[in-house]
mmCIF file of C-alpha atoms and ligand atoms in Angstrom:
data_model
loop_
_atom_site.group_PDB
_atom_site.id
_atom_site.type_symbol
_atom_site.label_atom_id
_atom_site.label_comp_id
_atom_site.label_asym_id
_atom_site.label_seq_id
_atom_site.Cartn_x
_atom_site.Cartn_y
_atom_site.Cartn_z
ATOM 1 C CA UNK G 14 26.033 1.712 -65.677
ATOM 2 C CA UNK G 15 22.324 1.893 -64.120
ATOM 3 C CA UNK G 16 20.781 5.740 -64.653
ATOM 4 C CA UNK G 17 18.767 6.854 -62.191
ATOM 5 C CA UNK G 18 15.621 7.196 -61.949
ATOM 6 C CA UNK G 19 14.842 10.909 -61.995
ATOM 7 C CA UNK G 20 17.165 10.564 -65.580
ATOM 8 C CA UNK G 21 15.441 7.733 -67.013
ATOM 9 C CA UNK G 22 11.942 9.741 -66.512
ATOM 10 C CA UNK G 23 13.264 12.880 -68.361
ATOM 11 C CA UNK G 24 14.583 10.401 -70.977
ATOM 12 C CA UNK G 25 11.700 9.000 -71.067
ATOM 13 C CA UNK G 26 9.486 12.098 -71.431
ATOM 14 C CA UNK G 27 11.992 13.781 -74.050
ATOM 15 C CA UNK G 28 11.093 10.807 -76.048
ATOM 16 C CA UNK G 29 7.469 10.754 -75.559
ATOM 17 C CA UNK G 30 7.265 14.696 -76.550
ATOM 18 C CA UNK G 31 8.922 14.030 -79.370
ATOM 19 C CA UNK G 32 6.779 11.570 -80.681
ATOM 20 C CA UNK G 33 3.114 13.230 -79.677
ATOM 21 C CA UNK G 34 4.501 16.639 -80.914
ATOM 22 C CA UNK G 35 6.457 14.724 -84.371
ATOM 23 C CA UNK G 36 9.348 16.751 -83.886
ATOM 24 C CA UNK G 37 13.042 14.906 -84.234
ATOM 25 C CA UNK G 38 14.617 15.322 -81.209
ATOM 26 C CA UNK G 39 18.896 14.732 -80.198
ATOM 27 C CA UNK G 40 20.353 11.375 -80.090
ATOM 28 C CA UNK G 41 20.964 10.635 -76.183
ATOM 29 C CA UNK G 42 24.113 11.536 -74.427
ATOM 30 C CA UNK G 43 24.230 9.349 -71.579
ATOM 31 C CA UNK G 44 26.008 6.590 -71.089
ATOM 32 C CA UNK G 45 22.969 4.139 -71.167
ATOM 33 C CA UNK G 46 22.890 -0.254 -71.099
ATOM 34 C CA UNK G 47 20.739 -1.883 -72.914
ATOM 35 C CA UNK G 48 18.703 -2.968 -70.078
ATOM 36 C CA UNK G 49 18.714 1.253 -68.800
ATOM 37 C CA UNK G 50 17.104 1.626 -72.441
ATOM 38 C CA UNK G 51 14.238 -0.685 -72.059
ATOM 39 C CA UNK G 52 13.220 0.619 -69.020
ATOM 40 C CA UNK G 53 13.320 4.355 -70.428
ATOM 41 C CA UNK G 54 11.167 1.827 -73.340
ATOM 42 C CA UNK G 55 8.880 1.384 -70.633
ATOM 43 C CA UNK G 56 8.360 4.859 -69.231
ATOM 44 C CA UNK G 57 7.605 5.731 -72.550
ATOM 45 C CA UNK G 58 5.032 3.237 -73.013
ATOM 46 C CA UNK G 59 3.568 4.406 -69.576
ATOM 47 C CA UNK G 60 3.210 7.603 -71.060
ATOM 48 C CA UNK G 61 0.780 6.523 -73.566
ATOM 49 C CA UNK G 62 -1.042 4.155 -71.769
ATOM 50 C CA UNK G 63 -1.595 6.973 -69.138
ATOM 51 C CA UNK G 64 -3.344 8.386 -72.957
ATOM 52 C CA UNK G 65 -5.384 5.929 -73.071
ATOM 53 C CA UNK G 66 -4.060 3.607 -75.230
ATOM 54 C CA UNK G 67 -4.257 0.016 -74.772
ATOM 55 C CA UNK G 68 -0.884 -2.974 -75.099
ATOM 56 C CA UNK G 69 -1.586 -4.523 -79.007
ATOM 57 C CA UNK G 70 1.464 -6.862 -79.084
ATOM 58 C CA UNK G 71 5.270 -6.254 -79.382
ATOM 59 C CA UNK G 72 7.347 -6.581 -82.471
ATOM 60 C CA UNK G 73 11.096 -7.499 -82.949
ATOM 61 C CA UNK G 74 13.443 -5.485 -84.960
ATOM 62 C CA UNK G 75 17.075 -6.201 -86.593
ATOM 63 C CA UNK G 76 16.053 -9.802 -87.020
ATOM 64 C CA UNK G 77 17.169 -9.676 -90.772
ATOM 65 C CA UNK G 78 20.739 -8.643 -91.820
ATOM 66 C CA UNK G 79 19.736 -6.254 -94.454
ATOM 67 C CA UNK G 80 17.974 -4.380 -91.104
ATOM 68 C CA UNK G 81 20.721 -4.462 -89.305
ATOM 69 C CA UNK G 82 23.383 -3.251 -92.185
ATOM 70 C CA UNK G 83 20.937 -0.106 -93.052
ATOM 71 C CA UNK G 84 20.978 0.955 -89.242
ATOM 72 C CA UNK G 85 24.303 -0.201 -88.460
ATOM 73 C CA UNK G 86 23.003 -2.517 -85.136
ATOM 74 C CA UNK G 87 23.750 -5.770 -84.246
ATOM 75 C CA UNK G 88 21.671 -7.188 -81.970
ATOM 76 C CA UNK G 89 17.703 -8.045 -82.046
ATOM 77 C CA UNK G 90 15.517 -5.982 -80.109
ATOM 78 C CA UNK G 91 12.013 -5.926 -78.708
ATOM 79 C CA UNK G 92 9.675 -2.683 -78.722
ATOM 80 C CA UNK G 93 5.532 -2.821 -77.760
ATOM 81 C CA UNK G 94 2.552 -2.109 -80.181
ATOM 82 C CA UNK G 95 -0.322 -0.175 -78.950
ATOM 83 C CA UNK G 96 -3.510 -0.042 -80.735
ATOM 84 C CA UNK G 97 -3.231 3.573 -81.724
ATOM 85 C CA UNK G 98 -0.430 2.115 -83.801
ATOM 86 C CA UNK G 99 -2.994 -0.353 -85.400
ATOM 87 C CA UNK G 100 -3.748 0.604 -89.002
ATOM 88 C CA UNK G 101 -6.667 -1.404 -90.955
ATOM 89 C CA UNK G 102 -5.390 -3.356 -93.699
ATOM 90 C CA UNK G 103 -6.687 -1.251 -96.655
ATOM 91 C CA UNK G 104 -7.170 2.214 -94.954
ATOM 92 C CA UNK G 105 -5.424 5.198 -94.482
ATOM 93 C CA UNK G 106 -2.157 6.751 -92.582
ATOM 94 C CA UNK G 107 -2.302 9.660 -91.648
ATOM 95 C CA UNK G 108 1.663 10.976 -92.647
ATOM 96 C CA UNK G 109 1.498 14.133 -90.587
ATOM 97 C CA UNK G 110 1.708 12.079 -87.295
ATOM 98 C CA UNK G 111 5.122 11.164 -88.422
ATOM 99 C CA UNK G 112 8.501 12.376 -88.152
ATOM 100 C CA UNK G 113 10.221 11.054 -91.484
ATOM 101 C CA UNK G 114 8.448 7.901 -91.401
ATOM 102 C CA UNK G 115 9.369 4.379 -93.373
ATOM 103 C CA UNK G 116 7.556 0.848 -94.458
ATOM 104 C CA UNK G 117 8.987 -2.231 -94.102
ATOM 105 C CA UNK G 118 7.506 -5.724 -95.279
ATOM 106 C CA UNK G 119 6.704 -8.008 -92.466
ATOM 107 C CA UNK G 120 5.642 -11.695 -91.464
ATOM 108 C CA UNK G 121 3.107 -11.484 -88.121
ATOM 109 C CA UNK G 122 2.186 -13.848 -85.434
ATOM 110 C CA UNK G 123 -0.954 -14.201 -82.847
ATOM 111 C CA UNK G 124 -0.720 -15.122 -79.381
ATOM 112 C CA UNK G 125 -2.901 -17.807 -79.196
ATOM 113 C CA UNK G 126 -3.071 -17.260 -74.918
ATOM 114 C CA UNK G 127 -1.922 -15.637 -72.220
ATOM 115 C CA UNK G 128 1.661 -16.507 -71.508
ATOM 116 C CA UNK G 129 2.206 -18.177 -68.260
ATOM 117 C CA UNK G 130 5.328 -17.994 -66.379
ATOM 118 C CA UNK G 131 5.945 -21.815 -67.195
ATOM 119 C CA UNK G 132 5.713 -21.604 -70.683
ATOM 120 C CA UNK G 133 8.746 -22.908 -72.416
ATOM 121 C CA UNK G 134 7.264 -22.097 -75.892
ATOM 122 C CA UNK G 135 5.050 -18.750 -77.359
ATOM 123 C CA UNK G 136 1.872 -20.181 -78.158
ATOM 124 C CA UNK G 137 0.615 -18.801 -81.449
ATOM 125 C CA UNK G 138 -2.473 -19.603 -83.894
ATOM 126 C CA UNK G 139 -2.309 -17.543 -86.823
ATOM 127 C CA UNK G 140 0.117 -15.686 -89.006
ATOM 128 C CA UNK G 141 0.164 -12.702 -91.678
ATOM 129 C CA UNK G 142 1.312 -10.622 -93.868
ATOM 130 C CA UNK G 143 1.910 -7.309 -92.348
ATOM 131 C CA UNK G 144 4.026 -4.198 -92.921
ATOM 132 C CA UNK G 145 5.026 -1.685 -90.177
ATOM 133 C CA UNK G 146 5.761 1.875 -90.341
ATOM 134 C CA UNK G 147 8.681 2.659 -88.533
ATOM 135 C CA UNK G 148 9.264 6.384 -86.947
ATOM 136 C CA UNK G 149 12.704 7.173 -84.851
ATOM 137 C CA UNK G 150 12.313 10.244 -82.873
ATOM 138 C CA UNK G 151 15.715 11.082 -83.368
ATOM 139 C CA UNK G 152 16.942 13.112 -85.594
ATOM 140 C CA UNK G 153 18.248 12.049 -89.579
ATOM 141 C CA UNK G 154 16.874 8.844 -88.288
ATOM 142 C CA UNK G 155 20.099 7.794 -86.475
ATOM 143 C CA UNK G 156 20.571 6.354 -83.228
ATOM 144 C CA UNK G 157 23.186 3.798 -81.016
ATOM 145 C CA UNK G 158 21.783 0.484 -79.666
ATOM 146 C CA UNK G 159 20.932 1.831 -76.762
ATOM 147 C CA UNK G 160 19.319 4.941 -78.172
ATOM 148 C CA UNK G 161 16.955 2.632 -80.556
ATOM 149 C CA UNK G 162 15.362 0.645 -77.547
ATOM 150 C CA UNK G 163 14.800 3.079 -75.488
ATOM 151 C CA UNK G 164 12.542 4.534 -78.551
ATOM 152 C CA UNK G 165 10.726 1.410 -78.260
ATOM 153 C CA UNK G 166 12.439 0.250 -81.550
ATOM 154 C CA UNK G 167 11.103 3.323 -83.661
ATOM 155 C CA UNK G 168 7.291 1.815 -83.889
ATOM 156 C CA UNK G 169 5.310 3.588 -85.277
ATOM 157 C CA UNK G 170 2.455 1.838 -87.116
ATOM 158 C CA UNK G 171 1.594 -1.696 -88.020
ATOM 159 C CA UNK G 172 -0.905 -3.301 -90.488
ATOM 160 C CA UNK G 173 -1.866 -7.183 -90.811
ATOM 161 C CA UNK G 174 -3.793 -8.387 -93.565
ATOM 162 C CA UNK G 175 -5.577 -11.701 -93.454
ATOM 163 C CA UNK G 176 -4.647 -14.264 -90.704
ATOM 164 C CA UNK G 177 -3.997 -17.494 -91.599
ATOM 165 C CA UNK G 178 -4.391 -20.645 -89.834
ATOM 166 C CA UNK G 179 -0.672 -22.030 -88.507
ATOM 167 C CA UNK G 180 0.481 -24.716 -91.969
ATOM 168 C CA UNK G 181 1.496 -22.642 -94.529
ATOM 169 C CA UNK G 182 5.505 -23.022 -94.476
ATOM 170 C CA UNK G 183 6.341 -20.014 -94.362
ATOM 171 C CA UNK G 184 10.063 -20.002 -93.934
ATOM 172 C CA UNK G 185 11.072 -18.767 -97.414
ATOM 173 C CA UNK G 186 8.482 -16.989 -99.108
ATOM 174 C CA UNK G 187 9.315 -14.427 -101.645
ATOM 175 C CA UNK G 188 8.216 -10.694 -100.132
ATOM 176 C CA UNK G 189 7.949 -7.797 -102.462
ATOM 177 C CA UNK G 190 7.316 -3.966 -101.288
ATOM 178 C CA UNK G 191 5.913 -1.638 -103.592
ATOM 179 C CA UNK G 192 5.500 1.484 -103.206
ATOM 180 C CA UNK G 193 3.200 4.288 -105.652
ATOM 181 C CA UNK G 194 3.509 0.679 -107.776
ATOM 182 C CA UNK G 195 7.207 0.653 -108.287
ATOM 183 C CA UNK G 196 8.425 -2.259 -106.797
ATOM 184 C CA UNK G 197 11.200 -0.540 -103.965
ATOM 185 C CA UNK G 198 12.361 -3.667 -102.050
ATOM 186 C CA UNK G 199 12.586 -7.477 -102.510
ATOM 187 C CA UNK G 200 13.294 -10.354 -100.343
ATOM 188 C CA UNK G 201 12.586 -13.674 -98.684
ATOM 189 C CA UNK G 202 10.708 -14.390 -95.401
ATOM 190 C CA UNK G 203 14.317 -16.264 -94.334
ATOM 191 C CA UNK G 204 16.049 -13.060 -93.884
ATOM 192 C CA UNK G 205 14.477 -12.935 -90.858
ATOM 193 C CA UNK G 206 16.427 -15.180 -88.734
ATOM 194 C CA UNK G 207 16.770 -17.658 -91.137
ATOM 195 C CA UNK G 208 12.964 -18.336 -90.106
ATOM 196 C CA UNK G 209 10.303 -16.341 -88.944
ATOM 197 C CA UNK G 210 9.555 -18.454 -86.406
ATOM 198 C CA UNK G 211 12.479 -18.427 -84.578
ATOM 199 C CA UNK G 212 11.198 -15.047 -83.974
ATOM 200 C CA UNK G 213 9.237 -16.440 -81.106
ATOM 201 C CA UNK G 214 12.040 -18.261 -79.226
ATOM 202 C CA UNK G 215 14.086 -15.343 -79.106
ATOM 203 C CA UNK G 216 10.678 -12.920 -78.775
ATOM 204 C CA UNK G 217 10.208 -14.883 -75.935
ATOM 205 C CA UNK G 218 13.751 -14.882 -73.743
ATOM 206 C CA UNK G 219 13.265 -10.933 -74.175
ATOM 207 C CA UNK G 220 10.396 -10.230 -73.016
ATOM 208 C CA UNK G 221 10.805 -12.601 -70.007
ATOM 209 C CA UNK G 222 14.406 -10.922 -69.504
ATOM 210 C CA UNK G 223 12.366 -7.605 -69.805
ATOM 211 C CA UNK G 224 9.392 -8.096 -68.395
ATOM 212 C CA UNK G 225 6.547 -7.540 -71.126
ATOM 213 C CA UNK G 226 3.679 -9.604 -70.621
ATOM 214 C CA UNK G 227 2.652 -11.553 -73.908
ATOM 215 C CA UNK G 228 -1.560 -11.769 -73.879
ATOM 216 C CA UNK G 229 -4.151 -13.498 -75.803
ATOM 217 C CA UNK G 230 -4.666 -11.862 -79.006
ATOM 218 C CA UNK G 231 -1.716 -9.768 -79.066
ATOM 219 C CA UNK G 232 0.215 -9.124 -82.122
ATOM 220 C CA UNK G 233 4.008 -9.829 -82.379
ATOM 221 C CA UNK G 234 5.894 -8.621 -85.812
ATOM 222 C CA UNK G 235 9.020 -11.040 -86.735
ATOM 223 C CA UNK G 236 11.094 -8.150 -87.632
ATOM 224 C CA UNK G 237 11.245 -6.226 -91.608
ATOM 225 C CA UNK G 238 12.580 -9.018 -94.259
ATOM 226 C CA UNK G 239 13.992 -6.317 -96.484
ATOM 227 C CA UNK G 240 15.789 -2.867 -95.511
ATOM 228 C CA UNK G 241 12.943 0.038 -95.037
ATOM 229 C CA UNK G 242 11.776 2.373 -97.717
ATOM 230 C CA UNK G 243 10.819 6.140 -97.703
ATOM 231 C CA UNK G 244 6.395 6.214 -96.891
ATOM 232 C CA UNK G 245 5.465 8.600 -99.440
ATOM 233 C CA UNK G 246 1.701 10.396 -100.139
ATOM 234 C CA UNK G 247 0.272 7.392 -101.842
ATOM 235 C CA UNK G 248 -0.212 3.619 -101.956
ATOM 236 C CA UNK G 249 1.924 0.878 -100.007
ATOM 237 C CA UNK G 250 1.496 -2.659 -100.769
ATOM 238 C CA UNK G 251 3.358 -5.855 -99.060
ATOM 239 C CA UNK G 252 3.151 -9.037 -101.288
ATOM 240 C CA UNK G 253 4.222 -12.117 -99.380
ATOM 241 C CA UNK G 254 4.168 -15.808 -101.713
ATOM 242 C CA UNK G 255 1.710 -17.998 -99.938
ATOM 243 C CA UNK G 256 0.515 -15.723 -97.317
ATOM 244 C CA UNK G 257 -1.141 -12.635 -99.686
ATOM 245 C CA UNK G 258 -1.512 -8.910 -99.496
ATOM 246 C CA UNK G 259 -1.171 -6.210 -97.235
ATOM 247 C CA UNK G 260 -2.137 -2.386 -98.084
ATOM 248 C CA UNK G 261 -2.213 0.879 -96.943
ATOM 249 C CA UNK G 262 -2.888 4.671 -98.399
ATOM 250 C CA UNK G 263 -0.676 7.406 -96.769
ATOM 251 C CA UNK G 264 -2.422 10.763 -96.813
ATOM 252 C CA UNK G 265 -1.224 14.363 -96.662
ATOM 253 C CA UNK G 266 -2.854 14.697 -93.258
HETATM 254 C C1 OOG W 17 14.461 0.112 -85.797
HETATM 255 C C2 OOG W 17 13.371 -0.877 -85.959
HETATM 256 C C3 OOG W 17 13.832 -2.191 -86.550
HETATM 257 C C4 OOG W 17 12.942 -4.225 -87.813
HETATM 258 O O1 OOG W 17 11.958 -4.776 -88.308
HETATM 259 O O2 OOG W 17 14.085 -4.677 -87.940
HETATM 260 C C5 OOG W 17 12.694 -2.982 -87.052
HETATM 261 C C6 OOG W 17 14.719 0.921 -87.041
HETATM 262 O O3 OOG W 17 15.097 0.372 -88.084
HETATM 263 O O4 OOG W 17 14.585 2.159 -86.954
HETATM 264 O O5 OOG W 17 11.548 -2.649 -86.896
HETATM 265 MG MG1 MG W 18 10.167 -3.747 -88.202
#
């Protein structure tokens, strides 16, 4: 099933409305491939470059089973980060831009270069701790496969807190997410694919299969170690063994 293009645009643009004007909107009807989805992904991302707003990295979600069980989807998908998504680690989030938002703890990567056709590996240089903020546009936040991509994996927000130098090991680090201090979710950096770095094999197949250019600089998110929580008014901090800290203050606003 391929949708055309005049239905992909109004897709598309349903999507994008819903996000700029934070209003849930239905779950989509049509019959839609996965590969339909990402390029309704696309036209949304369009949208808001046509804003303004600049390509920050892309991010991978249901790379941890406890993901995938609280959304009921099986297979790993790729959205894109723009730097209006880009929270400072230690500032504030704004809560009224969001539908019924969510945190989730996170492990993230730097692209060291540009990615060349050729390249048979992602070339990265430095990794964090980092939570995202997670948004779906639909409605009681639930959505098919298909629905999910084409809202460019419910991004939302991201944060990264210090970048490390590549070394630190970081394939099973304890990860704790606390939110308003009560500590709401806890896990290990292996829940996401048994590795966070295999995040960038599989990161990369995608975005070749897909098309998204991988630059210098960018910022790619492994995918949330632990099942999201609720973003309340108030504090969020991501704790990650060996790698540190990440925090943020949602407002009222
Ligand atoms: C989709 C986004 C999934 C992750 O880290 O697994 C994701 C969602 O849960 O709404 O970001
Ligand atoms: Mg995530």
């Amino acid at each position: 099933m391929t949708v055309d293009t005049g239905v992909l645009d109004r897709l598309a643009e349903r999507l994008d409305t819903a996000q700029h004007t934070v209003t849930g909107t239905e779950q989509l009807s049509e019959p839609l491939t996965p590969a339909d989805a990402y390029r309704i992904q696309e036209a949304v991302i369009a949208r808001r470059l046509a804003r303004g707003e600049r390509p920050a990295g892309l991010k991978l979600g249901f790379t941890s089973e406890a993901k995938r069980e609280q959304m009921g989807v099986s297979e790993v998908i790729v959205g894109r980060l723009t730097d209006a998504m880009r929270f400072p680690d230690g500032g504030e989030v704004p809560l009224a831009r969001f539908i019924h938002p969510r945190v989730e703890p996170e492990v993230a990567y730097r692209v060291a270069r540009d990615v060349a056709p050729g390249d048979d590996e992602l070339p990265v240089d430095a990794v964090a701790p980092a939570l995202e903020i997670i948004d779906s546009r639909y409605r009681n936040f639930r959505f098919s496969l298909p629905d999910v991509i084409a809202d460019n994996a419910s991004s939302a927000g991201f944060v990264v807190g210090p970048w490390l130098p590549l070394g630190v090991d970081v394939g099973d680090l304890s990860v704790r997410l606390v939110v308003n201090g009560d500590t709401v979710e806890t896990g290990s950096t292996s829940a996401i694919l048994g590795h966070p770095e295999r995040a960038l094999p599989t990161l990369l197949k995608i975005a070749r299969r897909e098309g998204m250019p991988l630059r210098a600089g960018d910022v790619i998110l492994a995918g949330g170690a632990t099942s999201a929580a609720p973003f309340p008014p108030g504090r969020v901090d991501v704790h990650i063994a060996d790698l540190g800290t990440v925090s943020v203050e949602g407002t009222d606003r």
